[in-house]
Coordinates of C-alpha atoms in Angstrom, one line a residue:
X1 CA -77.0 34.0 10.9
X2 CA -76.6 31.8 14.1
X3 CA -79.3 32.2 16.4
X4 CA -78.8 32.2 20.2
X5 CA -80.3 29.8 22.5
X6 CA -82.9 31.7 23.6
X7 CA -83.7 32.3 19.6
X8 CA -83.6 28.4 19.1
X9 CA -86.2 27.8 22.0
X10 CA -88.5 30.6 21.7
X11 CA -88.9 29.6 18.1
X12 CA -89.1 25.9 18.6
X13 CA -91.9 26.6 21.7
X14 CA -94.0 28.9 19.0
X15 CA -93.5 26.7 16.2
X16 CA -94.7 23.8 18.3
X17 CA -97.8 25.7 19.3
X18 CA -98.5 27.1 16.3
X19 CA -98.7 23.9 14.8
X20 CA -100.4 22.2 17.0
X21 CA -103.1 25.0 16.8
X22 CA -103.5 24.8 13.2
X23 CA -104.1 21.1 13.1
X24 CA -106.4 21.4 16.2
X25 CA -108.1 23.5 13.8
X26 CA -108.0 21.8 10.5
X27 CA -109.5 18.9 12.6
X28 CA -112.2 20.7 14.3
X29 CA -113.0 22.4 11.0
X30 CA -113.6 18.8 9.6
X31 CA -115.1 17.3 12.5
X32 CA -117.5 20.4 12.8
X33 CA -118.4 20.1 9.0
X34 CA -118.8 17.0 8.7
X35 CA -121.0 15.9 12.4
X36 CA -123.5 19.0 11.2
X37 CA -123.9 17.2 8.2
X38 CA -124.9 14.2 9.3
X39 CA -126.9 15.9 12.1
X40 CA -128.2 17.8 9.5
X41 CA -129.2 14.6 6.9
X42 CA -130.7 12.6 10.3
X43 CA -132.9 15.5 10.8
X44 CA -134.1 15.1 6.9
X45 CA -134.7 11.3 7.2
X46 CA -136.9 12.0 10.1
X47 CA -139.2 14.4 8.2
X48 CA -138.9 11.6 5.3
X49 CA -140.4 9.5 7.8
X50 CA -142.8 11.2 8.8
X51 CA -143.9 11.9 5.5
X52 CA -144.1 8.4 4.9
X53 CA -146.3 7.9 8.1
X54 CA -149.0 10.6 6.4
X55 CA -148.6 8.9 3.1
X56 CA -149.6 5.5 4.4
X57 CA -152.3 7.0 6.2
X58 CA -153.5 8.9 2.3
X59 CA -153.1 5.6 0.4
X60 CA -155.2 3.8 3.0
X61 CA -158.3 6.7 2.6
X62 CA -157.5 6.7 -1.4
X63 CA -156.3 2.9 -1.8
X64 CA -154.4 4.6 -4.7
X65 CA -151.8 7.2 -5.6
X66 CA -154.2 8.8 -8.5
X67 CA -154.5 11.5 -6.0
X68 CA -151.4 12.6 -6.3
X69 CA -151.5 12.2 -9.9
X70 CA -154.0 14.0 -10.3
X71 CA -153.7 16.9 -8.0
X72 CA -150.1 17.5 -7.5
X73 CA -151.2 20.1 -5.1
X74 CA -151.6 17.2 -2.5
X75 CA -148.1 16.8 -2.4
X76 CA -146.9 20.0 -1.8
X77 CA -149.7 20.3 1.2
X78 CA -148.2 16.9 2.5
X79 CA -144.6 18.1 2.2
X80 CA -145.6 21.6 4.2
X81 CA -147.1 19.6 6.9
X82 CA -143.5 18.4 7.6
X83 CA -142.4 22.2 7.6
X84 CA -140.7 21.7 3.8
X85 CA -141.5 24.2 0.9
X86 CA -143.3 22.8 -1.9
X87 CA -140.6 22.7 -5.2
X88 CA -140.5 25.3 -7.5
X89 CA -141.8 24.7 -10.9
X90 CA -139.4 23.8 -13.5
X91 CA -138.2 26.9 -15.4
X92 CA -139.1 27.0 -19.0
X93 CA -137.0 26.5 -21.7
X94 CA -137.1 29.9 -22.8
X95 CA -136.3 31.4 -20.0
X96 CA -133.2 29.0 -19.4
X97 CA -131.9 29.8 -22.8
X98 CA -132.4 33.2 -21.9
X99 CA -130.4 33.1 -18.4
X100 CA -127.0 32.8 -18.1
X101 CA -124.9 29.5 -16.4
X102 CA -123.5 30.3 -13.5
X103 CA -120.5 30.0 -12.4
X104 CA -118.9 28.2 -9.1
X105 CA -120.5 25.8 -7.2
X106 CA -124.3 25.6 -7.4
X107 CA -126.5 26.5 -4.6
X108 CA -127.5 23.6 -2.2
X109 CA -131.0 22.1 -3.2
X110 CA -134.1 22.1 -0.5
X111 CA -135.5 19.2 1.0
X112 CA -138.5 19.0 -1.6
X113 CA -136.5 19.1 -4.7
X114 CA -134.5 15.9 -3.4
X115 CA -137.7 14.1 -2.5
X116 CA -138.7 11.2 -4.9
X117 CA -142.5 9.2 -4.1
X118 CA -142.3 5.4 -6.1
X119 CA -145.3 3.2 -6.2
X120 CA -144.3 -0.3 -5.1
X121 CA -143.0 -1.4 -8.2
X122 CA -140.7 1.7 -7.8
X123 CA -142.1 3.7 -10.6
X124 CA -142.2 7.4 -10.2
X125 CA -145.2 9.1 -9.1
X126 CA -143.9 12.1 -8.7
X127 CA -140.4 14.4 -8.2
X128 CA -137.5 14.7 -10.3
X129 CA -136.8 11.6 -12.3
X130 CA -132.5 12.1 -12.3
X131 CA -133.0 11.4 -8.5
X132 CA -134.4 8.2 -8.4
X133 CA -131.6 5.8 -9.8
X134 CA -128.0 6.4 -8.5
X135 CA -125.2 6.6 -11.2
X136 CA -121.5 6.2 -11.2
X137 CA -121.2 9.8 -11.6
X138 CA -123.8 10.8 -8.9
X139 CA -122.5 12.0 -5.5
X140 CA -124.4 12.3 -2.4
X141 CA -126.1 8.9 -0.8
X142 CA -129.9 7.6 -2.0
X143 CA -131.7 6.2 0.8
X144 CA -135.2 4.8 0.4
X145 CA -138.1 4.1 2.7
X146 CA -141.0 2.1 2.9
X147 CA -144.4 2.9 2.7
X148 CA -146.8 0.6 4.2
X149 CA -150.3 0.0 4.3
X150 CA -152.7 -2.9 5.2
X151 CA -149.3 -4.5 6.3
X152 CA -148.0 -4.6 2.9
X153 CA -145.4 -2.1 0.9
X154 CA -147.4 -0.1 -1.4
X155 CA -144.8 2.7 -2.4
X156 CA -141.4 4.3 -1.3
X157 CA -139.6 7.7 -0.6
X158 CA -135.9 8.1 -1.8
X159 CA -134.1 11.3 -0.9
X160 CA -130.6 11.6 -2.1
X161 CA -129.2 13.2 0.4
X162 CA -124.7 15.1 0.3
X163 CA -121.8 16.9 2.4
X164 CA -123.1 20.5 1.5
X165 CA -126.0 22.2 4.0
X166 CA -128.9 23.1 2.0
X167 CA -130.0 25.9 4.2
X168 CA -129.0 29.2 4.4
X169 CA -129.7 29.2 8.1
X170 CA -127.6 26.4 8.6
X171 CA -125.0 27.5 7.0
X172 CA -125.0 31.0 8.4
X173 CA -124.9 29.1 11.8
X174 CA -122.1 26.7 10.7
X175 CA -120.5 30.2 9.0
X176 CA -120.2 31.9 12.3
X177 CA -118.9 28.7 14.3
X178 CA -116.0 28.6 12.1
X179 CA -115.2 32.1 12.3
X180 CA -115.4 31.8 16.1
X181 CA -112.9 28.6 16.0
X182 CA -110.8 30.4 13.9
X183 CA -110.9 33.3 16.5
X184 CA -110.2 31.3 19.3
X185 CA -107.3 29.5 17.7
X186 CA -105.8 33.4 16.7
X187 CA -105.9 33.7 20.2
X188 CA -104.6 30.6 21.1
X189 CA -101.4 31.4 19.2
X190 CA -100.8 35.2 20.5
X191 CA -101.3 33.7 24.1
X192 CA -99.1 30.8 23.1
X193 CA -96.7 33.9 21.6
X194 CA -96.5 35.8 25.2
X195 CA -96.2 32.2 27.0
X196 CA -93.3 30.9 24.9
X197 CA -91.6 34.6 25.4
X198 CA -92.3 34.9 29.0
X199 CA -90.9 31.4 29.4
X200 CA -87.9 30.9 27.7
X201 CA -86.7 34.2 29.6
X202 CA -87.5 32.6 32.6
X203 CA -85.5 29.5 31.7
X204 CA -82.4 31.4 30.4
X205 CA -82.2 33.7 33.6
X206 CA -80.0 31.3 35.7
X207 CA -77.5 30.8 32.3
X208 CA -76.9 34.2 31.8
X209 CA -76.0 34.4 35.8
X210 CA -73.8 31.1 35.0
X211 CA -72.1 33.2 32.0
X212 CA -71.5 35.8 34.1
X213 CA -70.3 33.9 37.0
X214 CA -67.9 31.6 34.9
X215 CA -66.4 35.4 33.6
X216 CA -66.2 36.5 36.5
X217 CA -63.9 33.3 37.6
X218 CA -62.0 33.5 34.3
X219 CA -60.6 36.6 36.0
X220 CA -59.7 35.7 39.1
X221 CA -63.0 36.5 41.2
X222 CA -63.1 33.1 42.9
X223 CA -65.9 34.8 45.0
X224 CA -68.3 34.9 43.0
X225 CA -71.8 32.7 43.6
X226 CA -74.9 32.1 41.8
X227 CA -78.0 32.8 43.9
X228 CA -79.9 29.6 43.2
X229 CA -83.9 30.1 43.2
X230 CA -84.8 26.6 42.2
X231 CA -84.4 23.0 42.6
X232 CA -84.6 21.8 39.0
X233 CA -81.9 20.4 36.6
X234 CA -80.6 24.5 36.4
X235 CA -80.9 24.9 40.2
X236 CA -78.7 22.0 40.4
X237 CA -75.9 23.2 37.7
X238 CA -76.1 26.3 40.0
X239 CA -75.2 24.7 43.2
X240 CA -72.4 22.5 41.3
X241 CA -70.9 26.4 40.1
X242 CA -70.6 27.5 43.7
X243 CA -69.6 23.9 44.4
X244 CA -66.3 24.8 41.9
X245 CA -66.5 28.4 42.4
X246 CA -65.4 27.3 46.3
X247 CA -63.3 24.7 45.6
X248 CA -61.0 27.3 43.0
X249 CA -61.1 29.7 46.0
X250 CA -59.6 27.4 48.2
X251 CA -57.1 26.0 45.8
X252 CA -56.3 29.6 45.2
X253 CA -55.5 30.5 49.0
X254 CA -53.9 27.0 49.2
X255 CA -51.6 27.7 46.1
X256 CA -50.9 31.3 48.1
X257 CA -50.0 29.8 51.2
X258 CA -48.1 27.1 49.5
X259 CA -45.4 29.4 47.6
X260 CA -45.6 31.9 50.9
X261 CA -44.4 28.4 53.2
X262 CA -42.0 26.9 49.9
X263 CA -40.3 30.9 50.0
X264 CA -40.3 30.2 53.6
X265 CA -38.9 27.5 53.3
X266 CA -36.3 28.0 51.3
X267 CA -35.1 31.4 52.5
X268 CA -33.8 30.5 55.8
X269 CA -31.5 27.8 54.6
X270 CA -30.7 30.4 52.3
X271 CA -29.9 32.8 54.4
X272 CA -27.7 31.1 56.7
X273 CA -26.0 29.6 53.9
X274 CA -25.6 33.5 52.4
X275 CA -24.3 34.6 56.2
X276 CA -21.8 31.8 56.4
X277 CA -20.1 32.5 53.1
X278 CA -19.7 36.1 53.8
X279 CA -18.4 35.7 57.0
X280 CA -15.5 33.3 55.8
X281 CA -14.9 35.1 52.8
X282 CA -14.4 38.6 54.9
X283 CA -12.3 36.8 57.1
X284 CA -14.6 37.0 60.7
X285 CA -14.8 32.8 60.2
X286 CA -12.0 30.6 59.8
X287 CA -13.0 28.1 57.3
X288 CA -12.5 25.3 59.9
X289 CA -14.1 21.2 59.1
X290 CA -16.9 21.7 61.4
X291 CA -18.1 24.9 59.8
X292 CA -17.4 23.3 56.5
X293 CA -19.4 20.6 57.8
X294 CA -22.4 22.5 58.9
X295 CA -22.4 24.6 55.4
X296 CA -22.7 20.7 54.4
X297 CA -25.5 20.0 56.1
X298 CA -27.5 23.1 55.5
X299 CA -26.8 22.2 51.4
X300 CA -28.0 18.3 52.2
X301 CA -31.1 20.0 54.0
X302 CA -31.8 22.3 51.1
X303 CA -31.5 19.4 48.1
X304 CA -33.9 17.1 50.7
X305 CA -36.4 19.7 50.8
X306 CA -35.9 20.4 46.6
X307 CA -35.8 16.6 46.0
X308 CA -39.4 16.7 48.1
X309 CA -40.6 19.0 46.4
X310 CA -39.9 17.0 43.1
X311 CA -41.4 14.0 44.4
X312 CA -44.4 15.8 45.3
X313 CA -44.6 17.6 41.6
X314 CA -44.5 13.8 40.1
X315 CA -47.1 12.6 42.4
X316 CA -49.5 15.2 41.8
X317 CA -49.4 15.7 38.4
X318 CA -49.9 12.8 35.4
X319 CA -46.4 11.9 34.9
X320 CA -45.9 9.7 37.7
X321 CA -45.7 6.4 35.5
X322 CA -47.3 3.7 37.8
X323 CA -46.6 -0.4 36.7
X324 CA -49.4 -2.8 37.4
X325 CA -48.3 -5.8 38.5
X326 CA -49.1 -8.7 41.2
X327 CA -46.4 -7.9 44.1
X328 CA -46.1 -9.8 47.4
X329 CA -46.8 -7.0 50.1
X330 CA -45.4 -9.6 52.1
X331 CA -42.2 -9.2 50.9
X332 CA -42.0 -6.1 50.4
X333 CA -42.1 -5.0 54.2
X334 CA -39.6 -7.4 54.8
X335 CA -37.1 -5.9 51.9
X336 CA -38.1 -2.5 53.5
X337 CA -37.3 -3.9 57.3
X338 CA -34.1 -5.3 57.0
X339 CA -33.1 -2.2 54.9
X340 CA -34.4 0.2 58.1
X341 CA -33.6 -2.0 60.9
X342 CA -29.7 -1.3 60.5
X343 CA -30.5 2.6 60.7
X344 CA -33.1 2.6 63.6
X345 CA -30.3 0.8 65.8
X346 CA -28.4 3.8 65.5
X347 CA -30.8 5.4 68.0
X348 CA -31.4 2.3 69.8
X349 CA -35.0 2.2 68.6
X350 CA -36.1 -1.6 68.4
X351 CA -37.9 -2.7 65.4
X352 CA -40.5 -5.7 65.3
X353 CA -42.6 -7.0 62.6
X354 CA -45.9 -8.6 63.3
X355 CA -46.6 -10.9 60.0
X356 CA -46.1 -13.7 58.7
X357 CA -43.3 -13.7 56.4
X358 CA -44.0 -16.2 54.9
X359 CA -47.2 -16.0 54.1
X360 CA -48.0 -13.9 50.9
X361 CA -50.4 -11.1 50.6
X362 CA -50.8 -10.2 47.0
X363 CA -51.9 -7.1 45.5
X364 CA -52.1 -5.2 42.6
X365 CA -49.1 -1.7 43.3
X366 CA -46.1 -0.9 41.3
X367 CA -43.3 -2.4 43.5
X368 CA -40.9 0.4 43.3
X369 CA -43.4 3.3 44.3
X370 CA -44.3 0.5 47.2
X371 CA -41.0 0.5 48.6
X372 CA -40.4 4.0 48.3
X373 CA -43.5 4.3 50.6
X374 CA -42.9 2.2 53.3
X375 CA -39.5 3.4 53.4
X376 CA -40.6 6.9 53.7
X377 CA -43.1 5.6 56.5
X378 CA -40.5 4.1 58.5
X379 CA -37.6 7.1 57.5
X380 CA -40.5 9.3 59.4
X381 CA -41.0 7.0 62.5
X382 CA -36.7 7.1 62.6
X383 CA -36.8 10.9 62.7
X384 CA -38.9 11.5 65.2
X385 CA -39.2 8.3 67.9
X386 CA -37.5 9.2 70.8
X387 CA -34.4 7.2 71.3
X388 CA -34.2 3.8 72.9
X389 CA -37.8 3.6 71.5
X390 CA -39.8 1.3 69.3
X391 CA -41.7 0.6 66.0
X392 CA -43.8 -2.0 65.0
X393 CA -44.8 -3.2 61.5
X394 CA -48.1 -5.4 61.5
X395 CA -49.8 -6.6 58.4
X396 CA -52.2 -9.0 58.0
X397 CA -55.6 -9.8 55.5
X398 CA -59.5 -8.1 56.2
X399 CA -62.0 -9.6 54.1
X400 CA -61.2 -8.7 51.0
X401 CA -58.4 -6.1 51.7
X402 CA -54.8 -5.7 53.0
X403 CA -54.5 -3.5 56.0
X404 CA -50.6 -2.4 57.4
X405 CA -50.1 -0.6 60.2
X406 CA -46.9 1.3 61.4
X407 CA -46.4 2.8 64.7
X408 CA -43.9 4.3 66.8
X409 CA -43.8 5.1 70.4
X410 CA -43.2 8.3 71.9
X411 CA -43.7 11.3 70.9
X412 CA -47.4 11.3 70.8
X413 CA -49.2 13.4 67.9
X414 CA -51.9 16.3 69.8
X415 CA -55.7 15.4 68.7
X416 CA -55.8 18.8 66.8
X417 CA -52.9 18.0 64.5
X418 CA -54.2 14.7 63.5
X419 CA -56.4 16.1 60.5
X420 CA -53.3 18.0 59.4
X421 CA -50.4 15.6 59.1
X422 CA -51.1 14.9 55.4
X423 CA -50.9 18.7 54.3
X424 CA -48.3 20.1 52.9
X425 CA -45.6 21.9 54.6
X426 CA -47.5 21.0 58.1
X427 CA -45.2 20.1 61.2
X428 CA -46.3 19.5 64.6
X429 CA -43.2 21.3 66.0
X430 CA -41.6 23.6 63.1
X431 CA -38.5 24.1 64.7
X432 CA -37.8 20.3 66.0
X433 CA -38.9 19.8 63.0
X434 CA -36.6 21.1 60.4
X435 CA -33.9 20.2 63.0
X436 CA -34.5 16.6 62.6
X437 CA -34.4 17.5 58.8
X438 CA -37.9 16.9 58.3
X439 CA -39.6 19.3 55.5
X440 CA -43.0 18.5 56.2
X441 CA -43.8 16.7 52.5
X442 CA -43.0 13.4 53.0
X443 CA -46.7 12.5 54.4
X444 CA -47.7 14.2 51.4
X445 CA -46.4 12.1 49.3
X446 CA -46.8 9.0 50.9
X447 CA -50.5 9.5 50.6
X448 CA -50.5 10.5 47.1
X449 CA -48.6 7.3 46.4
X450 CA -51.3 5.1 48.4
X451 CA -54.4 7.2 45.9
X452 CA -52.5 6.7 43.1
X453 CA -52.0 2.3 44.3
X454 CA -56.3 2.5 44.8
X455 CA -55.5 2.5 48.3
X456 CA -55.9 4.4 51.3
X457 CA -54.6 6.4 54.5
X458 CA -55.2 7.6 57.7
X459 CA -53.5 9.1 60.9
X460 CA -54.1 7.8 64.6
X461 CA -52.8 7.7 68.0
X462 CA -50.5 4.8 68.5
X463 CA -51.0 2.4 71.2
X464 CA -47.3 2.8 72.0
X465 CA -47.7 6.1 72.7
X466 CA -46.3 7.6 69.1
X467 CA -48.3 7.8 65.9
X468 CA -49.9 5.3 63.7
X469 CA -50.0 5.1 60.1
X470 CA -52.8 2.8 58.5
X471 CA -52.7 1.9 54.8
X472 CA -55.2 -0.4 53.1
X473 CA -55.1 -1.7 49.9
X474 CA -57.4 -3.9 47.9
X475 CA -56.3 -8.0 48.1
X476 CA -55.3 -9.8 44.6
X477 CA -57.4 -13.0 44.8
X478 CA -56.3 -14.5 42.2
X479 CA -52.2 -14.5 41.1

């Protein structure tokens, strides 16, 4: 079964939390056990001292231990001075044979069953003889202390002392502070439970809206936003779906427009075309040269505009195979001057180049998409300079880049169509325009050309009084 995100994290928060609260408890349990213990033994040795304190102060009235030899009772008085029951008698060996073992773990042993007094040459005056050496099987920790008197060690108390609480009050405490921890951490983990549940729903609110938002654009809503509520990492994924959810809008009006102008386009050459044929084929037109001529023309229009459009196709998409070579800009724009300078003569326009010829400015550009870029710079300067006009080609190096610069002289470009000129299908004047032949995509191109060289382009007013086209491209230092 494959789980679901929100499966996979509501499972990994509680599984992290519930671990974490079973080895907080595990470790508490310990550390709990194991500091009352010792709290518990420190208690003990201070009684054991204190015993001792009482005993010195015996041996010094008695300057012996007959005393306790001989009344044992003494030392059950002593050991309930220090609040500790005297130990039971010994059980007789009838009645053990007569009792039956039990079973499990014996029951913790008091205070004055684990008490041992020594003379000072450590012999055993009186307690349970098994106590007073420690053997390899023992368990639990002897400790010893001194008995002093007239400055001088005159007997000993050992006390073997374990992990295990010998009182039933303790233990009862100790009892009821696990089953509180063990409480607590039950709650701990159906808090942890509600936490992890209200979270993870929390965190997975903004994807469902981003599944639902990238449906909706998988069928053609392209108006569809996210509402973003935060400013974390999912806030930020939901700004940068509007971000794309805008930009697909826009392409998708752009797209609309784009076939509405190409049918445009296309269908008035078309239709003329269509009118011109019918008339001389019903006879109303004699099929004279000139009108030959201008069905000519219209048909050279029609294949500019289609060969455009093709240019623009390769440009945009991936299959525009671009060579990277070292090419010498410098020659290049003065291949691509001679070539224009014959045709701008034709309408008297004077052509003047402001370089150094030869001086070489080297970058890195596939030579053939190059020329075909200049040349369409300065085949749209021809088309629309005003005869007996003028164009200027300057180049020349900045810092670390290549700047050219072509500009014509009159007609001027209005402020409001400067931002437009590399859009598709946009004219200044549509109908000077497409009667200078111009289809409105050969700026197009000629900027996706300079992108696709690492280069760029912009539009300006020209100081000649035309339009000026910048291009800049990064400078080969080395050849």
């Amino acid at each position: 079964m494959r789980l679901n995100i929100f499966s996979k994290l509501f499972l990994a928060m509680l599984l992290a939390t519930i671990v974490v609260v079973l080895v907080m408890v595990v470790f508490m349990n310990w550390s709990f056990r194991n500091g009352f213990a010792n709290y518990h033994n420190a208690e003990e040795l201070n009684k054991v001292q204190e015993l001792a304190g009482k005993l010195s102060q015996e041996f010094a009235a008695h300057r012996n231990w007959d005393f306790i030899r001989d009344t044992p009772q003494q030392w059950g008085q002593l050991l309930a001075s220090i609040g500790e029951f005297p130990p039971p008698p010994p059980p007789s060996s009838e009645f053990t044979r007569m009792k039956p073992p039990e079973r499990g773990k014996p029951p913790p042993r008091p205070l004055s069953v684990r008490l041992n007094l020594l003379d000072a040459d450590q012999q055993l005056i009186i307690g349970n003889p098994s106590h007073v050496a420690s053997h390899p099987g023992d368990k639990g920790i002897l400790t010893t202390i001194a008995i002093h008197a007239s400055g001088k060690v005159v007997g000993w108390l050992s006390v073997r002392q374990g992990g295990r609480i010998p009182n039933d009050l303790a233990g009862t405490f100790l009892s009821q502070q696990l089953r509180n921890l063990y409480l607590i951490a039950l709650f701990a983990a159906g808090l942890s439970f509600l936490l992890a549940l209200v979270l993870v729903r929390h965190l997975l609110r903004p994807v469902h809206s981003l599944t639902q938002g990238a449906q909706a654009l998988t069928t053609g809503k392209f108006d569809t936003r996210i509402v973003v509520s935060a400013q974390d990492e999912l806030g930020r994924l939901a700004q940068a779906f509007n971000t794309l959810a805008e930009a697909l809008q826009r392409n998708a009006i752009l797209r609309q427009q784009w076939v509405a102008d190409i049918s445009h386009e296309l269908r008035t050459p078309l239709a003329i075309l269509r009118s011109e044929i019918e008339a001389l084929l019903d006879g109303i037109r004699e099929p004279t040269s000139a009108r030959l001529q201008s069905l000519l023309v219209d048909t050279l229009a029609m294949g500019k505009l289609v060969e455009d459009l093709h240019q623009l196709a390769l440009s945009d998409s991936a299959e525009m195979t671009l060579s990277s070579e070292p090419v010498n800009l410098t020659a290049v724009l003065t291949e691509v001057a001679l070539g224009a300078e014959a045709r701008l003569q034709e309408k008297h326009i004077r052509l003047t180049t402001r370089f150094e010829r030869k001086q070489p400015l080297w970058i890195r550009a596939d030579m053939e998409r190059l020329y075909q870029l200049f040349a369409n710079l300065l085949s749209n300067s021809y088309r629309y300079t005003h005869a007996s006009g003028q164009v200027e080609i300057l180049a020349k190096r900045q810092d670390d880049r290549v700047v050219v610069s072509i500009q014509d002289s009159a007609p001027g470009v209005p402020d409001a169509a400067l931002p437009h000129l590399f859009e598709r299908l946009f004219r200044v004047d549509k109908s000077r325009s497409r009667a200078l032949g111009g289809s409105g995509l050969g700026l197009s191109i000629c900027k996706n050309y300079v992108e696709a060289l690492g280069g760029t382009i912009r539009a300006a007013h020209s100081p000649l009084g035309g339009l000026l086209i910048e291009v800049t491209f990064p400078i080969l230092k080395q050849v």
